[in-house]
mmCIF file of C-alpha atoms in Angstrom:
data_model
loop_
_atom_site.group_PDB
_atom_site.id
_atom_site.type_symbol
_atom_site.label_atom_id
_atom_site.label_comp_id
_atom_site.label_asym_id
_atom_site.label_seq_id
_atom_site.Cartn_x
_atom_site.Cartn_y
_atom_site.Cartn_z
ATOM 1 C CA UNK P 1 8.077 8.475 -13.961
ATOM 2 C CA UNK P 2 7.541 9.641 -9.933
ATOM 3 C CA UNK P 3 10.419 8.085 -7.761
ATOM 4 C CA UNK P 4 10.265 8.215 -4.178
ATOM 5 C CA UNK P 5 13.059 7.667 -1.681
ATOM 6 C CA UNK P 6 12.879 7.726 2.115
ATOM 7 C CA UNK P 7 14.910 8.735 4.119
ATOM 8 C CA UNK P 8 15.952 8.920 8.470
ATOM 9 C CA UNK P 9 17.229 6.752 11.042
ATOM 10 C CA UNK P 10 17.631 3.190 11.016
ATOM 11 C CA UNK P 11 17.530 3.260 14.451
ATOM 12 C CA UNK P 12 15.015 4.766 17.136
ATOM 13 C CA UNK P 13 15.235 4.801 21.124
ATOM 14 C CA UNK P 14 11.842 3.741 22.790
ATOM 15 C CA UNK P 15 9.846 6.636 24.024
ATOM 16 C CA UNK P 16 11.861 8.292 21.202
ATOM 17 C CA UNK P 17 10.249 9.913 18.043
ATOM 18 C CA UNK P 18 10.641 8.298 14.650
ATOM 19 C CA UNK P 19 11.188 10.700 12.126
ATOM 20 C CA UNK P 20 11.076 10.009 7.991
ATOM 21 C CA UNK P 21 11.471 12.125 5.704
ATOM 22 C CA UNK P 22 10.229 10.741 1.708
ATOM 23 C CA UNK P 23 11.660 12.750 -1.876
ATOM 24 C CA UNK P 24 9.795 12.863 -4.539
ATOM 25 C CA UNK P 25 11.213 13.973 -8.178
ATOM 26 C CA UNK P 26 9.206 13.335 -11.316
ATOM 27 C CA UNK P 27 6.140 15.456 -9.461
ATOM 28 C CA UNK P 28 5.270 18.766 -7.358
ATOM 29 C CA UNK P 29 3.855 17.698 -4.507
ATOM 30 C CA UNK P 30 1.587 20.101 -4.325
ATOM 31 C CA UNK P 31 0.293 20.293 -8.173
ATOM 32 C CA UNK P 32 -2.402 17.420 -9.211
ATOM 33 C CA UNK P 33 -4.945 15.533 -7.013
ATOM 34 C CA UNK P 34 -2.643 13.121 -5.201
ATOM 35 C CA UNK P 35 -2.349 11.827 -1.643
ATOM 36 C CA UNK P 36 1.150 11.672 -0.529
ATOM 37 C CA UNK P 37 0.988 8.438 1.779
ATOM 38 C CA UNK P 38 3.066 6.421 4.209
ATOM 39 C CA UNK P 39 2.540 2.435 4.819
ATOM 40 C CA UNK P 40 4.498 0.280 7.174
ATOM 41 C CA UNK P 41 5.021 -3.176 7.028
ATOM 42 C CA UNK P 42 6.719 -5.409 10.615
ATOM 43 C CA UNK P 43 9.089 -8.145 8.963
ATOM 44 C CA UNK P 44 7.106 -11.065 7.764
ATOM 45 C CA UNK P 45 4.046 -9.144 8.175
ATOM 46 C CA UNK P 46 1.135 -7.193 6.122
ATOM 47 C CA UNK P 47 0.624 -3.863 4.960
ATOM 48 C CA UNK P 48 -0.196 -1.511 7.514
ATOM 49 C CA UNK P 49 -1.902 2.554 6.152
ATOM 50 C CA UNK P 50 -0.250 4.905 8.714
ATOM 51 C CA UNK P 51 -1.465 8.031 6.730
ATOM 52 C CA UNK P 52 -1.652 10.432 3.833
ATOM 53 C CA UNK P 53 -1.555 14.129 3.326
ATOM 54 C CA UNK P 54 -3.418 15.795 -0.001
ATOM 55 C CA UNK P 55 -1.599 18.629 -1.886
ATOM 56 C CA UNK P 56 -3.668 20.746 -0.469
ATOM 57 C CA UNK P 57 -2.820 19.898 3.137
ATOM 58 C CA UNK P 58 -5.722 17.724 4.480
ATOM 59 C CA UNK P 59 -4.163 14.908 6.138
ATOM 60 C CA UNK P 60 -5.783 11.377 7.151
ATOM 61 C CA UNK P 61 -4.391 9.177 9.744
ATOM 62 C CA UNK P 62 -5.089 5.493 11.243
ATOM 63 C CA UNK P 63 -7.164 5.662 14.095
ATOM 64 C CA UNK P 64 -5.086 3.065 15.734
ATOM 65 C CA UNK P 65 -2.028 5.931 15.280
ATOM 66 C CA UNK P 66 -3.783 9.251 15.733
ATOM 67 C CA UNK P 67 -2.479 10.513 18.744
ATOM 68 C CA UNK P 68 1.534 9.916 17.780
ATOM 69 C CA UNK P 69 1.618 10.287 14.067
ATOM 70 C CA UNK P 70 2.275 13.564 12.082
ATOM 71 C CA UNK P 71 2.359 13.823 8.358
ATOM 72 C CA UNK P 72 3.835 17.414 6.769
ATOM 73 C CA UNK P 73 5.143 18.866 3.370
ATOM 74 C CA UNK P 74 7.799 20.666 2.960
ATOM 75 C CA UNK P 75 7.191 22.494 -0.291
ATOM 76 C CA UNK P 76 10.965 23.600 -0.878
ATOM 77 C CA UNK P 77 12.519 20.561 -0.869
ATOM 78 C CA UNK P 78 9.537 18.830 -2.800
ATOM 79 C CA UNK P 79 9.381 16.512 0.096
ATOM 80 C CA UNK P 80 7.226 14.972 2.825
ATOM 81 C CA UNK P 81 7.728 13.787 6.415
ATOM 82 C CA UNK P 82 6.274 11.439 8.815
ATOM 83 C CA UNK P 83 6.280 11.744 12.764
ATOM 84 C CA UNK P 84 5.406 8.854 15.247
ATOM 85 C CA UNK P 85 6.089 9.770 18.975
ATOM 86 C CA UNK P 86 6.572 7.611 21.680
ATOM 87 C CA UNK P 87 7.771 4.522 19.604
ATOM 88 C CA UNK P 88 7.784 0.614 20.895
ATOM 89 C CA UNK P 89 9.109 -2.212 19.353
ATOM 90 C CA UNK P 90 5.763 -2.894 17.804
ATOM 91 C CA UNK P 91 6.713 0.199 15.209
ATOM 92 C CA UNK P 92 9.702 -2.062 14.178
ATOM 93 C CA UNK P 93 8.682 -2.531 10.458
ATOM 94 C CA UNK P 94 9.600 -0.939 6.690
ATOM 95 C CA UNK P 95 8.130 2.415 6.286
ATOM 96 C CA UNK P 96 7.533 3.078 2.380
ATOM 97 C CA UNK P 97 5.890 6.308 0.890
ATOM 98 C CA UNK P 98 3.871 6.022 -1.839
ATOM 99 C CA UNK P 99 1.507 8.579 -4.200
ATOM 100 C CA UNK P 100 -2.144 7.699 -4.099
ATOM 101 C CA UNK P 101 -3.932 8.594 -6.922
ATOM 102 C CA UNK P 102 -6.886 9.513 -8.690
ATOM 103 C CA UNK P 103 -8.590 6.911 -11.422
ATOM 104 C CA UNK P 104 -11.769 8.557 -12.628
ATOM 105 C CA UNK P 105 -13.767 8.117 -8.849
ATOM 106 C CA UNK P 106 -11.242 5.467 -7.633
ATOM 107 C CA UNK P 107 -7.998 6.035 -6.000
ATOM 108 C CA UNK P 108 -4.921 3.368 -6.268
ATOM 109 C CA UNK P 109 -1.244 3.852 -4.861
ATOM 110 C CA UNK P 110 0.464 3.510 -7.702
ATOM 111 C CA UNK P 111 3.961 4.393 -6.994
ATOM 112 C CA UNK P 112 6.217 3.439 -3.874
ATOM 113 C CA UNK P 113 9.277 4.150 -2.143
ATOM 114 C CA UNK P 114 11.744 1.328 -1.584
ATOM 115 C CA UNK P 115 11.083 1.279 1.695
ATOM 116 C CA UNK P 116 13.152 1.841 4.910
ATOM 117 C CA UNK P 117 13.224 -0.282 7.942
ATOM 118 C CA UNK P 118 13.389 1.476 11.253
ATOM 119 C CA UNK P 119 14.200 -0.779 14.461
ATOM 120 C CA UNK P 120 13.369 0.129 17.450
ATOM 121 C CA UNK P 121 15.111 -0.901 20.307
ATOM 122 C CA UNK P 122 17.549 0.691 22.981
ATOM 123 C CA UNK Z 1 -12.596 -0.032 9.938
ATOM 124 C CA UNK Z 2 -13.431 -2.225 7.096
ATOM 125 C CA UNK Z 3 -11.856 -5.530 7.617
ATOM 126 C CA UNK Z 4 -10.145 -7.545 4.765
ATOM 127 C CA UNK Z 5 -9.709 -10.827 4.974
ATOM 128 C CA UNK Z 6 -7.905 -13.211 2.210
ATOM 129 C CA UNK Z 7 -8.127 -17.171 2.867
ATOM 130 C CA UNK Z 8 -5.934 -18.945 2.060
ATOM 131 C CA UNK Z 9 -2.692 -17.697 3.295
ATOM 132 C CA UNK Z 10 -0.865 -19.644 1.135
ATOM 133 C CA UNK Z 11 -1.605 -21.797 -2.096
ATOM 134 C CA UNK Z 12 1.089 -23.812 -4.364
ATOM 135 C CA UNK Z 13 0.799 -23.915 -7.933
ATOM 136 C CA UNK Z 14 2.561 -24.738 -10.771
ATOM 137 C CA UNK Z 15 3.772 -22.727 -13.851
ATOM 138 C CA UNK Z 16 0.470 -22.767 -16.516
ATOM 139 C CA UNK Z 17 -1.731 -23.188 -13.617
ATOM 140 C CA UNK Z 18 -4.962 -20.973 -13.617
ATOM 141 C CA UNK Z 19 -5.176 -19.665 -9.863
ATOM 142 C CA UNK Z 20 -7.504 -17.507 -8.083
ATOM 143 C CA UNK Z 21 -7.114 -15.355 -5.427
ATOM 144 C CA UNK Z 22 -10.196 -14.375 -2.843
ATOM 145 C CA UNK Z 23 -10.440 -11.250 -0.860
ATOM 146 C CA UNK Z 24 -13.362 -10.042 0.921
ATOM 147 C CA UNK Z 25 -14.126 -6.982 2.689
ATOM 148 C CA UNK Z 26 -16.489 -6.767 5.946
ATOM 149 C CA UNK Z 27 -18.769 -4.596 4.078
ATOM 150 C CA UNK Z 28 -19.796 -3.330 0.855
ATOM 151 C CA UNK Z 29 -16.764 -1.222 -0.518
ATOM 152 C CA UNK Z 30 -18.636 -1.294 -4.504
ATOM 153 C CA UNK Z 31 -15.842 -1.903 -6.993
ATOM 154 C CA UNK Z 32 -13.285 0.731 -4.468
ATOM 155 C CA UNK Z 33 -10.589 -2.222 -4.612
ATOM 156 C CA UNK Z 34 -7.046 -2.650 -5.225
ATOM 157 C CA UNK Z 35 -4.774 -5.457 -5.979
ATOM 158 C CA UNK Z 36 -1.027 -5.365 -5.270
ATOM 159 C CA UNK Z 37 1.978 -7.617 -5.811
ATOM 160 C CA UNK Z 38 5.033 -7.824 -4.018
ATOM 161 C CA UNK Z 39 7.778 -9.774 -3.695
ATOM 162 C CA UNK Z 40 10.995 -10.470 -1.486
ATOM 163 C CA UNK Z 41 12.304 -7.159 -0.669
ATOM 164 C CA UNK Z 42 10.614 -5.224 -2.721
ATOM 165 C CA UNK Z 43 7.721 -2.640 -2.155
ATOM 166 C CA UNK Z 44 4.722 -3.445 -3.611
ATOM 167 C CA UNK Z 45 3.284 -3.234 -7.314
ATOM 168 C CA UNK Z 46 0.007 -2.051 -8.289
ATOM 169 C CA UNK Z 47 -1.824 -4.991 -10.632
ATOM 170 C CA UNK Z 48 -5.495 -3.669 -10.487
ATOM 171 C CA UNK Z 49 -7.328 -1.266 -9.572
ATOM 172 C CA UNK Z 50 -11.036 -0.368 -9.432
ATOM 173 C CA UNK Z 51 -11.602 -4.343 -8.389
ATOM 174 C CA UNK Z 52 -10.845 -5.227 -12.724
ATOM 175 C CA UNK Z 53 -9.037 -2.211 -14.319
ATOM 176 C CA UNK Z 54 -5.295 -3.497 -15.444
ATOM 177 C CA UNK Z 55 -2.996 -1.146 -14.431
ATOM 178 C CA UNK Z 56 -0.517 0.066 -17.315
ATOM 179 C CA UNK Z 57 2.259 -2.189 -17.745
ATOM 180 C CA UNK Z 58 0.185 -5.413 -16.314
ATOM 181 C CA UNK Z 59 0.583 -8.502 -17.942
ATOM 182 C CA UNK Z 60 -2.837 -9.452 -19.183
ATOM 183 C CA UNK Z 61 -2.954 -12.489 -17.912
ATOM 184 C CA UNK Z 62 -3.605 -11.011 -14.708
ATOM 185 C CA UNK Z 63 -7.616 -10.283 -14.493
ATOM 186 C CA UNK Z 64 -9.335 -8.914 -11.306
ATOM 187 C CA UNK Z 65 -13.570 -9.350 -10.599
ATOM 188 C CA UNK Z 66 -15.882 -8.997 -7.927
ATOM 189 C CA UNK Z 67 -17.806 -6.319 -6.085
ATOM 190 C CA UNK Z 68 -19.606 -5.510 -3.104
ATOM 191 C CA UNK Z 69 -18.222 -7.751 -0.394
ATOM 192 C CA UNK Z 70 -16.226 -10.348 -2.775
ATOM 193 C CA UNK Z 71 -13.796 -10.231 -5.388
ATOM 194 C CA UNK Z 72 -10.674 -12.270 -7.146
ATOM 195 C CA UNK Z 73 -7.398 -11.742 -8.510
ATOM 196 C CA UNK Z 74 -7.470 -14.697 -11.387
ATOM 197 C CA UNK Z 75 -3.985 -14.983 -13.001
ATOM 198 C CA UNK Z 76 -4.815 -17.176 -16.312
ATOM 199 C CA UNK Z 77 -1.537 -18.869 -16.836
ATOM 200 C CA UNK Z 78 0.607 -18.701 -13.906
ATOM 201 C CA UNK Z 79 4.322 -17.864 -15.072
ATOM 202 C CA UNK Z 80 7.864 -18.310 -12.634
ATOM 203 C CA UNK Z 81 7.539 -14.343 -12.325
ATOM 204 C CA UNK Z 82 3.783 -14.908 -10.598
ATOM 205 C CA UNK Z 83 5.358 -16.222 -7.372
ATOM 206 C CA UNK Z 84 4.944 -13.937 -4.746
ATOM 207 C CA UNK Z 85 2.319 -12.427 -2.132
ATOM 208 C CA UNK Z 86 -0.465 -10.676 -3.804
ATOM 209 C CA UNK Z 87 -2.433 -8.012 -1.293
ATOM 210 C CA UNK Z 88 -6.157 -6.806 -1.663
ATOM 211 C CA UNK Z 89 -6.336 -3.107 -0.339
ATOM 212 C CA UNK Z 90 -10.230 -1.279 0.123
ATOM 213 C CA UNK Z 91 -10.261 2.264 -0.336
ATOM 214 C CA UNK Z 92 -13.837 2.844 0.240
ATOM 215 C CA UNK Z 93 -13.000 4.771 2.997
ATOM 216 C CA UNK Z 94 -10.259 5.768 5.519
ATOM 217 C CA UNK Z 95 -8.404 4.542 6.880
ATOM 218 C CA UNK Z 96 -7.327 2.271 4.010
ATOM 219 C CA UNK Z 97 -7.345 -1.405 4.810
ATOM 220 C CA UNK Z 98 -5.231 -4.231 3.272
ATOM 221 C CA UNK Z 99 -5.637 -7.954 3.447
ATOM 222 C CA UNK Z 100 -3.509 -10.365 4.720
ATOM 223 C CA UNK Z 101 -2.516 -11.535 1.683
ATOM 224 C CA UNK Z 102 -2.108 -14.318 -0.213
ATOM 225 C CA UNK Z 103 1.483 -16.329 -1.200
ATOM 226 C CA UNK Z 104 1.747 -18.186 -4.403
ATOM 227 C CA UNK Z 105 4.706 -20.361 -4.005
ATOM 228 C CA UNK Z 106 5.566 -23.808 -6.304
#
């Protein structure tokens, strides 16, 4: 069984930098073919992708993010983190992290964080 | 981006009912679909995957079909643990898209 747990302020400053930081135990993060992903979600809202990074270090990012967002491993602490710069209200939502992974050619994200909800305001 | 769009929003339904759920992407994403459940408060559970693989663990009354642009989550007999949002997610390609979704209330 993976678990995943997030982790960081509840709390963020505009113009500030949201920062997350996601656990994992029941896997290496860097063993297997998995994409180590984080997904927001505003209150009452859809799923948004904000990004993934592979255990081999490749990350992926939304288009609509790519200049603020930063997704890194910290092999130690069998963890991963997410950066988003220069935060608005509109990046008020749950952040979860979640495992994508492999089925034969298809990927799925089959396990998820609780989620975290980070408010920003001043 | 691929777009996904799910219509309706919202459906009621009662317990036994057969309902189906549409999703459809903006363009061909093959079978490279997901289906997810999720309910107050909770992060999201995998159903299907593939567009009509059951994930372990799935009730089988929960059946998924379609590929190309159109596909359906079909729960056969809906039960009082069924109502929540279910999501389609593509991932065709990056970035990954998800739906709208879809609320089953009574």
């Amino acid at each position: 069984q993976v678990l995943l747990q997030e982790s960081g302020p509840g709390l963020v400053k505009p113009s500030q930098t949201l920062s997350l930081s996601c656990t994992v135990s029941g896997a290496s993060i860097t063993s297997g073919s998995y994409y180590w992903s984080w997904i927001r979600q505003p209150a009452g809202k859809g799923l948004e992708w904000v990004g993934r990074i592979y255990t081999g270090g490749d990350t992926d990012y939304n288009p609509s993010l790519k200049s603020r967002v930063t997704i890194s491993v910290e092999t130690a602490k069998n963890h991963f983190s997410l950066s988003l710069a220069s935060v608005t209200a509109a990046d008020t939502a749950v952040y979860y992290c979640a495992r994508e992974a492999p089925y034969l050619r298809w990927h799925a994200t089959d396990f998820w964080g609780q989620g975290t909800l980070v408010t920003v305001s001043s | 981006d691929i777009q996904m769009t799910q219509s309706p929003s919202s459906l009621s339904a009662s317990v036994g009912d057969r309902v189906s759920i549409p999703c459809r992407a903006s363009q061909s994403i093959s079978t490279h679909l997901n289906w997810y459940q999720q309910k107050p408060g909770n992060a999201p559970k995998l159903l299907i995957y593939a567009a009509s693989s059951l994930q372990s663990g799935v009730p089988a009354r929960f059946s998924g079909s379609g590929s190309g642009t159109d596909f359906t989550l079909t729960i056969s007999s809906l039960q009082p643990e069924d109502f929540a949002t279910y999501y389609c997610q593509q991932t065709y390609t990056t970035p990954r898209t998800f739906g709208p979704g879809t609320k089953v209330d009574i």
